[in-house]
mmCIF file of C-alpha atoms in Angstrom:
data_model
loop_
_atom_site.group_PDB
_atom_site.id
_atom_site.type_symbol
_atom_site.label_atom_id
_atom_site.label_comp_id
_atom_site.label_asym_id
_atom_site.label_seq_id
_atom_site.Cartn_x
_atom_site.Cartn_y
_atom_site.Cartn_z
ATOM 1 C CA MET A 1 0.000 0.000 0.000
ATOM 2 C CA THR A 2 2.896 2.344 0.755
ATOM 3 C CA SER A 3 4.420 1.625 -2.686
ATOM 4 C CA ILE A 4 1.216 2.736 -4.459
ATOM 5 C CA GLY A 5 0.951 5.819 -2.256
ATOM 6 C CA LYS A 6 -2.007 4.556 -0.209
ATOM 7 C CA VAL A 7 -0.903 6.041 3.094
ATOM 8 C CA GLY A 8 -2.652 7.980 5.828
ATOM 9 C CA ILE A 9 -1.385 10.278 8.572
ATOM 10 C CA ASP A 10 -1.586 9.027 12.143
ATOM 11 C CA VAL A 11 -3.020 12.284 13.505
ATOM 12 C CA HIS A 12 -2.911 11.300 17.177
ATOM 13 C CA LYS A 13 0.889 11.116 17.296
ATOM 14 C CA LYS A 14 3.286 13.997 17.874
ATOM 15 C CA GLU A 15 5.398 13.155 14.790
ATOM 16 C CA ARG A 16 2.281 12.569 12.599
ATOM 17 C CA PRO A 17 3.846 9.554 10.819
ATOM 18 C CA GLN A 18 2.600 8.216 7.487
ATOM 19 C CA VAL A 19 1.055 4.744 7.825
ATOM 20 C CA ALA A 20 0.013 2.281 5.096
ATOM 21 C CA GLU A 21 -3.783 2.167 4.691
ATOM 22 C CA SER A 22 -6.392 -0.408 3.651
ATOM 23 C CA GLY A 23 -4.862 -3.433 5.417
ATOM 24 C CA GLY A 24 -8.407 -4.773 5.613
ATOM 25 C CA ILE A 25 -8.241 -5.729 1.920
ATOM 26 C CA GLY A 26 -5.848 -8.543 2.883
ATOM 27 C CA PHE A 27 -7.360 -9.899 6.086
ATOM 28 C CA MET A 28 -10.977 -9.694 4.937
ATOM 29 C CA LEU A 29 -10.138 -11.639 1.776
ATOM 30 C CA ILE A 30 -8.495 -14.324 3.938
ATOM 31 C CA TYR A 31 -11.578 -14.378 6.173
ATOM 32 C CA ILE A 32 -13.901 -14.882 3.187
ATOM 33 C CA ILE A 33 -11.664 -17.723 1.910
ATOM 34 C CA VAL A 34 -11.652 -19.367 5.363
ATOM 35 C CA LEU A 35 -15.467 -19.140 5.508
ATOM 36 C CA SER A 36 -15.636 -20.764 2.051
ATOM 37 C CA ILE A 37 -13.488 -23.648 3.357
ATOM 38 C CA GLY A 38 -15.979 -23.955 6.218
ATOM 39 C CA LEU A 39 -18.609 -25.013 3.663
ATOM 40 C CA LEU A 40 -16.822 -28.385 3.495
ATOM 41 C CA PHE A 41 -17.547 -29.164 7.146
ATOM 42 C CA VAL A 42 -21.136 -27.972 7.599
ATOM 43 C CA PRO A 43 -23.339 -30.197 9.808
ATOM 44 C CA ASN A 44 -26.469 -29.824 7.632
ATOM 45 C CA HIS A 45 -28.002 -28.193 4.554
ATOM 46 C CA LEU A 46 -29.300 -25.145 6.446
ATOM 47 C CA ALA A 47 -25.840 -24.374 7.815
ATOM 48 C CA ALA A 48 -24.456 -24.517 4.253
ATOM 49 C CA GLN A 49 -27.142 -22.072 3.070
ATOM 50 C CA ARG A 50 -26.490 -19.690 5.952
ATOM 51 C CA LEU A 51 -22.730 -19.778 5.460
ATOM 52 C CA SER A 52 -23.123 -19.238 1.693
ATOM 53 C CA ILE A 53 -25.221 -16.108 2.237
ATOM 54 C CA MET A 54 -22.702 -14.860 4.799
ATOM 55 C CA ILE A 55 -19.946 -15.250 2.201
ATOM 56 C CA VAL A 56 -21.978 -13.451 -0.499
ATOM 57 C CA VAL A 57 -22.859 -10.514 1.790
ATOM 58 C CA LEU A 58 -19.306 -10.239 3.129
ATOM 59 C CA PHE A 59 -17.926 -10.239 -0.400
ATOM 60 C CA LEU A 60 -20.330 -7.434 -1.414
ATOM 61 C CA VAL A 61 -19.331 -5.434 1.686
ATOM 62 C CA TYR A 62 -15.683 -6.154 0.833
ATOM 63 C CA LEU A 63 -16.150 -4.620 -2.642
ATOM 64 C CA ILE A 64 -17.932 -1.601 -1.140
ATOM 65 C CA GLY A 65 -15.063 -1.210 1.347
ATOM 66 C CA ILE A 66 -12.450 -1.256 -1.417
ATOM 67 C CA TYR A 67 -14.394 1.351 -3.393
ATOM 68 C CA ASP A 68 -14.725 3.486 -0.257
ATOM 69 C CA ASP A 69 -11.001 3.174 0.478
ATOM 70 C CA PHE A 70 -9.961 4.351 -2.973
ATOM 71 C CA LYS A 71 -12.792 6.626 -4.177
ATOM 72 C CA LYS A 72 -14.599 7.630 -0.920
ATOM 73 C CA LEU A 73 -18.351 7.171 -0.629
ATOM 74 C CA SER A 74 -20.490 9.927 0.894
ATOM 75 C CA ALA A 75 -21.782 9.443 4.459
ATOM 76 C CA ILE A 76 -25.360 8.994 3.206
ATOM 77 C CA ILE A 77 -24.631 6.783 0.179
ATOM 78 C CA LYS A 78 -22.465 4.351 2.189
ATOM 79 C CA PRO A 79 -25.216 3.004 4.509
ATOM 80 C CA LEU A 80 -27.643 2.852 1.587
ATOM 81 C CA ILE A 81 -25.270 0.716 -0.469
ATOM 82 C CA LEU A 82 -24.603 -1.439 2.617
ATOM 83 C CA LEU A 83 -28.357 -1.961 2.873
ATOM 84 C CA LEU A 84 -28.380 -3.183 -0.722
ATOM 85 C CA ALA A 85 -25.453 -5.506 0.046
ATOM 86 C CA SER A 86 -27.422 -7.104 2.875
ATOM 87 C CA LEU A 87 -30.477 -7.767 0.692
ATOM 88 C CA PRO A 88 -29.553 -11.504 0.300
ATOM 89 C CA VAL A 89 -30.413 -11.844 4.016
ATOM 90 C CA PHE A 90 -33.930 -10.616 3.196
ATOM 91 C CA ILE A 91 -34.328 -12.494 -0.102
ATOM 92 C CA PHE A 92 -33.024 -15.903 1.021
ATOM 93 C CA ARG A 93 -34.805 -16.266 4.344
ATOM 94 C CA VAL A 94 -32.679 -18.990 5.900
ATOM 95 C CA ALA A 95 -32.164 -17.277 9.270
ATOM 96 C CA SER A 96 -34.463 -18.068 12.183
ATOM 97 C CA PRO A 97 -37.013 -15.268 12.835
ATOM 98 C CA ASN A 98 -37.172 -16.329 16.483
ATOM 99 C CA PRO A 99 -34.580 -14.255 18.354
ATOM 100 C CA ILE A 100 -33.978 -15.421 21.916
ATOM 101 C CA LEU A 101 -34.544 -12.801 24.630
ATOM 102 C CA PRO A 102 -33.352 -13.136 28.228
ATOM 103 C CA PHE A 103 -36.091 -14.557 30.535
ATOM 104 C CA VAL A 104 -38.534 -14.687 27.583
ATOM 105 C CA GLY A 105 -36.967 -17.389 25.427
ATOM 106 C CA ALA A 106 -37.566 -17.562 21.685
ATOM 107 C CA THR A 107 -39.927 -14.902 20.344
ATOM 108 C CA ARG A 108 -41.885 -15.066 17.082
ATOM 109 C CA LEU A 109 -41.076 -12.140 14.809
ATOM 110 C CA THR A 110 -41.910 -13.882 11.555
ATOM 111 C CA ILE A 111 -42.632 -10.712 9.533
ATOM 112 C CA VAL A 112 -40.731 -7.839 11.103
ATOM 113 C CA TYR A 113 -37.534 -9.848 11.680
ATOM 114 C CA TRP A 114 -36.556 -9.786 8.003
ATOM 115 C CA PHE A 115 -36.908 -6.016 7.757
ATOM 116 C CA ILE A 116 -34.797 -5.564 10.899
ATOM 117 C CA ALA A 117 -32.210 -8.116 9.690
ATOM 118 C CA VAL A 118 -31.488 -6.067 6.559
ATOM 119 C CA PHE A 119 -30.565 -3.077 8.724
ATOM 120 C CA VAL A 120 -28.367 -5.099 11.089
ATOM 121 C CA VAL A 121 -25.455 -5.400 8.660
ATOM 122 C CA ALA A 122 -25.577 -1.700 7.737
ATOM 123 C CA ILE A 123 -25.775 -0.663 11.399
ATOM 124 C CA THR A 124 -23.020 -2.945 12.717
ATOM 125 C CA SER A 125 -20.623 -2.175 9.869
ATOM 126 C CA ASN A 126 -21.098 1.587 10.267
ATOM 127 C CA ALA A 127 -20.759 1.303 14.051
ATOM 128 C CA SER A 128 -17.495 -0.595 13.633
ATOM 129 C CA ASN A 129 -16.337 1.995 11.088
ATOM 130 C CA MET A 130 -17.093 4.853 13.507
ATOM 131 C CA LEU A 131 -15.086 3.227 16.322
ATOM 132 C CA ASP A 132 -12.029 2.687 14.113
ATOM 133 C CA VAL A 133 -10.432 5.854 15.446
ATOM 134 C CA MET A 134 -7.179 4.740 17.035
ATOM 135 C CA ASN A 135 -4.485 2.119 16.586
ATOM 136 C CA GLY A 136 -5.831 -1.377 17.154
ATOM 137 C CA VAL A 137 -9.157 -0.318 18.727
ATOM 138 C CA MET A 138 -11.481 -1.686 16.037
ATOM 139 C CA VAL A 139 -9.418 -4.857 15.564
ATOM 140 C CA MET A 140 -9.066 -5.685 19.270
ATOM 141 C CA SER A 141 -12.741 -4.940 19.947
ATOM 142 C CA GLY A 142 -13.580 -7.309 17.052
ATOM 143 C CA ILE A 143 -11.440 -9.974 18.761
ATOM 144 C CA PHE A 144 -13.219 -9.420 22.109
ATOM 145 C CA ILE A 145 -16.668 -9.623 20.497
ATOM 146 C CA SER A 146 -15.876 -12.737 18.455
ATOM 147 C CA ILE A 147 -14.504 -14.477 21.587
ATOM 148 C CA THR A 148 -17.722 -13.468 23.392
ATOM 149 C CA ALA A 149 -19.819 -15.038 20.600
ATOM 150 C CA PHE A 150 -17.678 -18.192 20.744
ATOM 151 C CA ILE A 151 -18.009 -18.561 24.545
ATOM 152 C CA SER A 152 -21.761 -17.854 24.350
ATOM 153 C CA SER A 153 -22.267 -20.676 21.864
ATOM 154 C CA PHE A 154 -21.234 -23.093 24.650
ATOM 155 C CA ILE A 155 -23.464 -21.423 27.245
ATOM 156 C CA LEU A 156 -26.457 -21.544 24.860
ATOM 157 C CA GLU A 157 -25.740 -25.016 23.497
ATOM 158 C CA ASP A 158 -29.163 -26.355 24.597
ATOM 159 C CA GLN A 159 -31.093 -23.361 23.232
ATOM 160 C CA LEU A 160 -29.574 -23.154 19.749
ATOM 161 C CA PRO A 161 -29.863 -25.556 16.790
ATOM 162 C CA SER A 162 -26.724 -27.238 15.404
ATOM 163 C CA GLU A 163 -26.483 -24.916 12.360
ATOM 164 C CA ALA A 164 -26.527 -21.794 14.565
ATOM 165 C CA ILE A 165 -23.875 -23.272 16.852
ATOM 166 C CA TYR A 166 -21.695 -24.197 13.872
ATOM 167 C CA ILE A 167 -22.001 -20.699 12.330
ATOM 168 C CA THR A 168 -21.251 -18.966 15.645
ATOM 169 C CA ARG A 169 -18.246 -21.111 16.502
ATOM 170 C CA PHE A 170 -16.701 -21.338 13.062
ATOM 171 C CA ALA A 171 -17.297 -17.747 11.933
ATOM 172 C CA SER A 172 -16.326 -16.158 15.250
ATOM 173 C CA LEU A 173 -13.208 -18.255 15.785
ATOM 174 C CA SER A 174 -11.944 -17.659 12.246
ATOM 175 C CA LEU A 175 -12.710 -13.925 12.588
ATOM 176 C CA CYS A 176 -10.748 -13.919 15.833
ATOM 177 C CA GLY A 177 -7.830 -15.657 14.071
ATOM 178 C CA VAL A 178 -7.547 -13.258 11.130
ATOM 179 C CA LEU A 179 -8.017 -10.243 13.370
ATOM 180 C CA PHE A 180 -5.326 -11.406 15.771
ATOM 181 C CA ALA A 181 -2.854 -11.836 12.898
ATOM 182 C CA PHE A 182 -3.685 -8.332 11.651
ATOM 183 C CA TYR A 183 -3.531 -6.881 15.180
ATOM 184 C CA LEU A 184 0.205 -7.574 15.294
ATOM 185 C CA PHE A 185 0.611 -4.898 12.587
ATOM 186 C CA ASN A 186 -2.248 -2.625 13.646
ATOM 187 C CA LYS A 187 -1.485 -2.389 17.395
ATOM 188 C CA TYR A 188 -0.028 0.813 18.860
ATOM 189 C CA PRO A 189 2.121 2.186 17.189
ATOM 190 C CA ALA A 190 0.355 1.001 14.002
ATOM 191 C CA LYS A 191 2.282 -0.011 10.906
ATOM 192 C CA VAL A 192 -0.922 -0.576 8.891
ATOM 193 C CA PHE A 193 -4.449 0.833 9.163
ATOM 194 C CA ALA A 194 -7.416 -1.457 8.503
ATOM 195 C CA GLY A 195 -9.197 1.116 6.334
ATOM 196 C CA ASP A 196 -12.877 1.043 5.478
ATOM 197 C CA THR A 197 -12.603 -2.440 3.939
ATOM 198 C CA GLY A 198 -11.463 -3.756 7.315
ATOM 199 C CA SER A 199 -13.830 -1.846 9.593
ATOM 200 C CA LEU A 200 -16.933 -2.353 7.425
ATOM 201 C CA GLY A 201 -16.011 -6.022 6.929
ATOM 202 C CA VAL A 202 -15.525 -6.734 10.642
ATOM 203 C CA GLY A 203 -18.776 -4.952 11.529
ATOM 204 C CA SER A 204 -20.789 -6.824 8.915
ATOM 205 C CA ALA A 205 -19.209 -10.146 9.954
ATOM 206 C CA ILE A 206 -20.342 -9.521 13.552
ATOM 207 C CA GLY A 207 -23.844 -8.582 12.331
ATOM 208 C CA LEU A 208 -24.073 -11.733 10.220
ATOM 209 C CA ILE A 209 -22.854 -13.926 13.107
ATOM 210 C CA ALA A 210 -25.636 -12.375 15.225
ATOM 211 C CA ILE A 211 -28.307 -13.187 12.610
ATOM 212 C CA TYR A 212 -27.182 -16.655 11.505
ATOM 213 C CA GLY A 213 -25.840 -17.700 14.903
ATOM 214 C CA GLN A 214 -29.170 -16.643 16.484
ATOM 215 C CA ILE A 215 -27.470 -14.555 19.163
ATOM 216 C CA GLU A 216 -28.930 -11.166 18.205
ATOM 217 C CA PHE A 217 -29.675 -9.849 21.702
ATOM 218 C CA LEU A 218 -26.339 -11.009 23.037
ATOM 219 C CA LEU A 219 -24.356 -9.183 20.366
ATOM 220 C CA ILE A 220 -26.438 -6.028 20.852
ATOM 221 C CA VAL A 221 -25.120 -6.019 24.434
ATOM 222 C CA ALA A 222 -21.546 -6.684 23.269
ATOM 223 C CA LEU A 223 -21.872 -3.799 20.790
ATOM 224 C CA LEU A 224 -23.365 -1.335 23.304
ATOM 225 C CA LEU A 225 -20.282 0.907 23.234
ATOM 226 C CA HIS A 226 -20.226 0.899 19.426
ATOM 227 C CA ILE A 227 -23.929 1.760 19.329
ATOM 228 C CA MET A 228 -23.490 4.554 21.888
ATOM 229 C CA ASN A 229 -20.535 6.024 19.995
ATOM 230 C CA SER A 230 -22.452 6.021 16.707
ATOM 231 C CA PHE A 231 -25.535 7.432 18.366
ATOM 232 C CA THR A 232 -23.728 10.333 20.050
ATOM 233 C CA ILE A 233 -21.922 11.225 16.813
ATOM 234 C CA ILE A 234 -25.078 11.110 14.677
ATOM 235 C CA SER A 235 -27.167 13.014 17.238
ATOM 236 C CA SER A 236 -24.475 15.674 17.860
ATOM 237 C CA VAL A 237 -23.780 16.415 14.186
ATOM 238 C CA LYS A 238 -27.490 16.006 13.356
ATOM 239 C CA GLY A 239 -27.297 13.311 10.715
ATOM 240 C CA LEU A 240 -24.778 11.287 8.776
ATOM 241 C CA LYS A 241 -21.851 13.509 7.801
ATOM 242 C CA GLU A 242 -18.350 13.024 6.452
ATOM 243 C CA ARG A 243 -15.380 14.234 8.506
ATOM 244 C CA SER A 244 -14.790 16.997 5.966
ATOM 245 C CA GLN A 245 -18.361 18.262 6.475
ATOM 246 C CA MET A 246 -17.883 18.686 10.239
ATOM 247 C CA LYS A 247 -17.045 22.225 11.314
ATOM 248 C CA SER A 248 -14.485 21.198 13.919
ATOM 249 C CA ARG A 249 -12.643 18.101 15.086
ATOM 250 C CA PRO A 250 -13.852 16.360 18.285
ATOM 251 C CA VAL A 251 -10.353 16.386 19.815
ATOM 252 C CA VAL A 252 -7.213 18.502 19.623
ATOM 253 C CA VAL A 253 -3.745 16.905 19.757
ATOM 254 C CA GLU A 254 -0.970 18.938 21.394
ATOM 255 C CA ASP A 255 2.486 17.365 21.829
ATOM 256 C CA GLY A 256 1.022 13.869 21.615
ATOM 257 C CA ILE A 257 -1.592 14.605 24.308
ATOM 258 C CA ILE A 258 -5.245 14.391 23.258
ATOM 259 C CA HIS A 259 -7.524 17.156 24.566
ATOM 260 C CA ALA A 260 -11.309 17.471 24.139
ATOM 261 C CA ASN A 261 -12.250 20.257 21.755
ATOM 262 C CA LYS A 262 -14.072 22.958 23.751
ATOM 263 C CA ASP A 263 -15.950 24.101 20.638
ATOM 264 C CA LYS A 264 -19.679 23.486 21.188
ATOM 265 C CA SER A 265 -20.226 22.572 17.528
ATOM 266 C CA ALA A 266 -17.617 19.771 17.652
ATOM 267 C CA PRO A 267 -19.134 16.285 17.395
ATOM 268 C CA ILE A 268 -19.535 14.336 20.642
ATOM 269 C CA THR A 269 -17.526 11.179 20.156
ATOM 270 C CA LEU A 270 -16.447 8.478 22.573
ATOM 271 C CA VAL A 271 -12.842 9.732 22.475
ATOM 272 C CA ARG A 272 -13.965 13.285 23.221
ATOM 273 C CA LEU A 273 -15.987 12.051 26.202
ATOM 274 C CA LEU A 274 -13.034 10.021 27.464
ATOM 275 C CA VAL A 275 -10.554 12.904 27.340
ATOM 276 C CA ALA A 276 -12.998 15.614 28.497
ATOM 277 C CA GLY A 277 -11.659 17.227 31.656
ATOM 278 C CA SER A 278 -8.575 14.967 31.717
ATOM 279 C CA PRO A 279 -6.342 14.949 28.615
ATOM 280 C CA LYS A 280 -4.778 11.588 27.823
ATOM 281 C CA THR A 281 -2.109 10.051 25.609
ATOM 282 C CA GLU A 282 -3.215 7.912 22.665
ATOM 283 C CA LYS A 283 -2.185 4.754 24.503
ATOM 284 C CA GLN A 284 -4.312 5.672 27.535
ATOM 285 C CA VAL A 285 -7.342 6.367 25.320
ATOM 286 C CA ILE A 286 -6.876 3.015 23.556
ATOM 287 C CA GLN A 287 -6.735 1.241 26.936
ATOM 288 C CA SER A 288 -9.856 3.088 28.111
ATOM 289 C CA ILE A 289 -11.879 2.184 24.998
ATOM 290 C CA LEU A 290 -10.783 -1.461 25.084
ATOM 291 C CA SER A 291 -11.584 -1.761 28.798
ATOM 292 C CA LEU A 292 -15.110 -0.474 28.042
ATOM 293 C CA VAL A 293 -15.520 -2.941 25.135
ATOM 294 C CA LEU A 294 -14.343 -5.731 27.453
ATOM 295 C CA PHE A 295 -16.902 -4.592 30.034
ATOM 296 C CA CYS A 296 -19.665 -4.807 27.392
ATOM 297 C CA CYS A 297 -18.482 -8.306 26.428
ATOM 298 C CA ILE A 298 -18.586 -9.457 30.069
ATOM 299 C CA LEU A 299 -22.155 -8.133 30.310
ATOM 300 C CA ALA A 300 -22.968 -10.035 27.078
ATOM 301 C CA ILE A 301 -21.674 -13.296 28.563
ATOM 302 C CA ILE A 302 -23.783 -12.721 31.705
ATOM 303 C CA THR A 303 -26.732 -12.063 29.340
ATOM 304 C CA ALA A 304 -26.131 -15.461 27.734
ATOM 305 C CA PHE A 305 -26.823 -17.103 31.122
ATOM 306 C CA PHE A 306 -30.077 -15.117 31.411
ATOM 307 C CA MET A 307 -31.008 -16.293 27.906
ATOM 308 C CA ARG A 308 -31.036 -19.851 29.219
ATOM 309 C CA ILE A 309 -33.905 -18.910 31.510
ATOM 310 C CA ASP A 310 -37.308 -19.296 29.884
ATOM 311 C CA ILE A 311 -40.123 -18.194 32.182
ATOM 312 C CA LEU A 312 -42.922 -18.714 29.667
ATOM 313 C CA MET B 1 -10.472 7.052 35.152
ATOM 314 C CA ARG B 2 -13.489 9.122 36.217
ATOM 315 C CA ASN B 3 -14.689 9.345 32.618
ATOM 316 C CA ASN B 4 -14.260 5.593 32.183
ATOM 317 C CA SER B 5 -16.262 4.884 35.332
ATOM 318 C CA LEU B 6 -19.064 7.216 34.230
ATOM 319 C CA LEU B 7 -19.264 5.537 30.839
ATOM 320 C CA SER B 8 -19.235 2.094 32.497
ATOM 321 C CA VAL B 9 -22.156 3.169 34.687
ATOM 322 C CA LEU B 10 -23.970 4.421 31.587
ATOM 323 C CA ILE B 11 -23.437 1.099 29.791
ATOM 324 C CA LEU B 12 -24.461 -0.846 32.889
ATOM 325 C CA SER B 13 -27.666 1.175 33.254
ATOM 326 C CA VAL B 14 -28.610 0.624 29.592
ATOM 327 C CA TRP B 15 -27.976 -3.117 30.032
ATOM 328 C CA LEU B 16 -30.089 -3.258 33.202
ATOM 329 C CA ILE B 17 -32.914 -1.391 31.453
ATOM 330 C CA LEU B 18 -32.797 -3.851 28.538
ATOM 331 C CA LEU B 19 -32.967 -6.807 30.954
ATOM 332 C CA PHE B 20 -35.770 -5.160 32.909
ATOM 333 C CA LEU B 21 -37.738 -4.696 29.695
ATOM 334 C CA CYS B 22 -37.265 -8.350 28.835
ATOM 335 C CA LEU B 23 -38.629 -9.234 32.272
ATOM 336 C CA VAL B 24 -41.617 -6.940 31.685
ATOM 337 C CA ILE B 25 -42.241 -8.563 28.299
ATOM 338 C CA GLY B 26 -41.909 -12.046 29.788
ATOM 339 C CA TYR B 27 -44.011 -11.541 32.926
ATOM 340 C CA VAL B 28 -46.549 -8.900 31.871
ATOM 341 C CA ILE B 29 -46.966 -8.439 28.133
ATOM 342 C CA VAL B 30 -46.731 -11.971 26.751
ATOM 343 C CA PRO B 31 -49.056 -13.621 29.345
ATOM 344 C CA MET B 32 -51.747 -11.097 28.314
ATOM 345 C CA GLN B 33 -52.314 -13.102 25.139
ATOM 346 C CA LEU B 34 -53.599 -16.056 27.200
ATOM 347 C CA GLY B 35 -57.285 -16.747 26.720
ATOM 348 C CA GLY B 36 -57.644 -17.253 23.028
ATOM 349 C CA ILE B 37 -56.169 -14.141 21.457
ATOM 350 C CA ILE B 38 -53.011 -15.943 20.555
ATOM 351 C CA GLY B 39 -50.383 -15.084 18.011
ATOM 352 C CA PHE B 40 -51.084 -11.856 16.238
ATOM 353 C CA ILE B 41 -52.055 -9.698 19.226
ATOM 354 C CA GLY B 42 -49.145 -10.969 21.303
ATOM 355 C CA TYR B 43 -46.860 -10.463 18.386
ATOM 356 C CA LEU B 44 -48.068 -6.887 17.905
ATOM 357 C CA GLN B 45 -47.608 -6.236 21.609
ATOM 358 C CA ILE B 46 -44.006 -7.337 21.509
ATOM 359 C CA ILE B 47 -43.265 -5.227 18.439
ATOM 360 C CA SER B 48 -45.050 -2.114 19.697
ATOM 361 C CA SER B 49 -43.433 -2.390 23.119
ATOM 362 C CA PHE B 50 -40.031 -2.653 21.454
ATOM 363 C CA ILE B 51 -40.706 0.454 19.367
ATOM 364 C CA LEU B 52 -41.839 2.363 22.465
ATOM 365 C CA VAL B 53 -38.786 1.172 24.357
ATOM 366 C CA CYS B 54 -36.471 2.300 21.563
ATOM 367 C CA LEU B 55 -38.082 5.746 21.424
ATOM 368 C CA TRP B 56 -37.914 6.076 25.190
ATOM 369 C CA LEU B 57 -34.272 4.932 25.263
ATOM 370 C CA ILE B 58 -33.361 7.504 22.628
ATOM 371 C CA GLY B 59 -34.984 10.320 24.630
ATOM 372 C CA TRP B 60 -33.454 9.127 27.880
ATOM 373 C CA TYR B 61 -30.048 8.652 26.364
ATOM 374 C CA LYS B 62 -29.993 12.041 24.639
ATOM 375 C CA SER B 63 -30.700 13.854 27.907
ATOM 376 C CA LEU B 64 -28.195 11.721 29.810
ATOM 377 C CA ASP B 65 -25.658 12.270 27.083
ATOM 378 C CA ARG B 66 -25.968 16.061 27.379
ATOM 379 C CA LEU B 67 -25.689 15.829 31.164
ATOM 380 C CA LEU B 68 -22.625 13.604 30.955
ATOM 381 C CA TYR B 69 -20.991 15.934 28.473
ATOM 382 C CA LYS B 70 -21.553 18.963 30.701
ATOM 383 C CA VAL B 71 -20.194 17.150 33.750
ATOM 384 C CA LEU B 72 -17.100 15.989 31.911
ATOM 385 C CA LEU B 73 -16.199 19.316 30.332
ATOM 386 C CA ASN B 74 -16.654 21.438 33.429
#
């Protein structure tokens, strides 16, 4: 990427080094190949159908990510195209429209589920994209969430059918593997950025694991920080906007120390909230975000135990 | 550290609210369908309660968000 001039500036560092971009093109392609290999070991026909649709949707998101990395999509067009990419979920209805809720057990959302499912991929991929703000944050949070999904598949073994268990275990463990390999290059101080291909791909993979692994509620809890970050940004800038359209940056970097921007019109982001009142180094902010993601994942695992309870 | 703790409390409260709502759905809303009006009514109740919950959460979160922001910056 450096040789073709695809580099970005690491704005949170004092020296503002140039770092190779779009590392996600490599690891997401490997992930899609690994998922394709998984088709050889599926326990039943339904698992093969679910995994096939996952691969198709991920490949479409992968292409969108590459286009976004090189040509830049507008903030409004991007979610719309992601919605189109997730249409196979709606067209080929092989997911189970019975999401399990804690204490309630399996619900019946036979009509509305499919409309919600289409939005899941667009929401999770954008949420992951919005949290890809510092070295290794998006990648390590993806590792935490995929481990959470993997552990939960054992806790919910009696509640889930074999195809859902297979999808959750195989897709989450392989996601964890590729992300860990990439993390070695993306960790602080980063040598490669994941780019939009990586962040959109990881987000959509998590969304698809939630749908086809039948652990929707659980992954909502694991993604609480992502959802909050996206929500505060969208509500503070009043809509979906590109960075260039925002009047001021959420944080100001002085001598490698990150300060919250005091400008009222600056977007409210997670990083701005974390450094408000107490400026931090990039490393401290990364640790803070990851500790919060870990906290969400612990809550998700506790939720999995509550999902075993069926009071009805 | 203080900011981290505040955000953890915020996450924890959202999680507890979600669990509480599931309990309400399980103990109050779903049993209402007993007595013949099965299926569609119960299904509508779950959907409408979820929509109401989402709207309420958005309102609650927006006000809490503003409060949190003021506390952190001052």
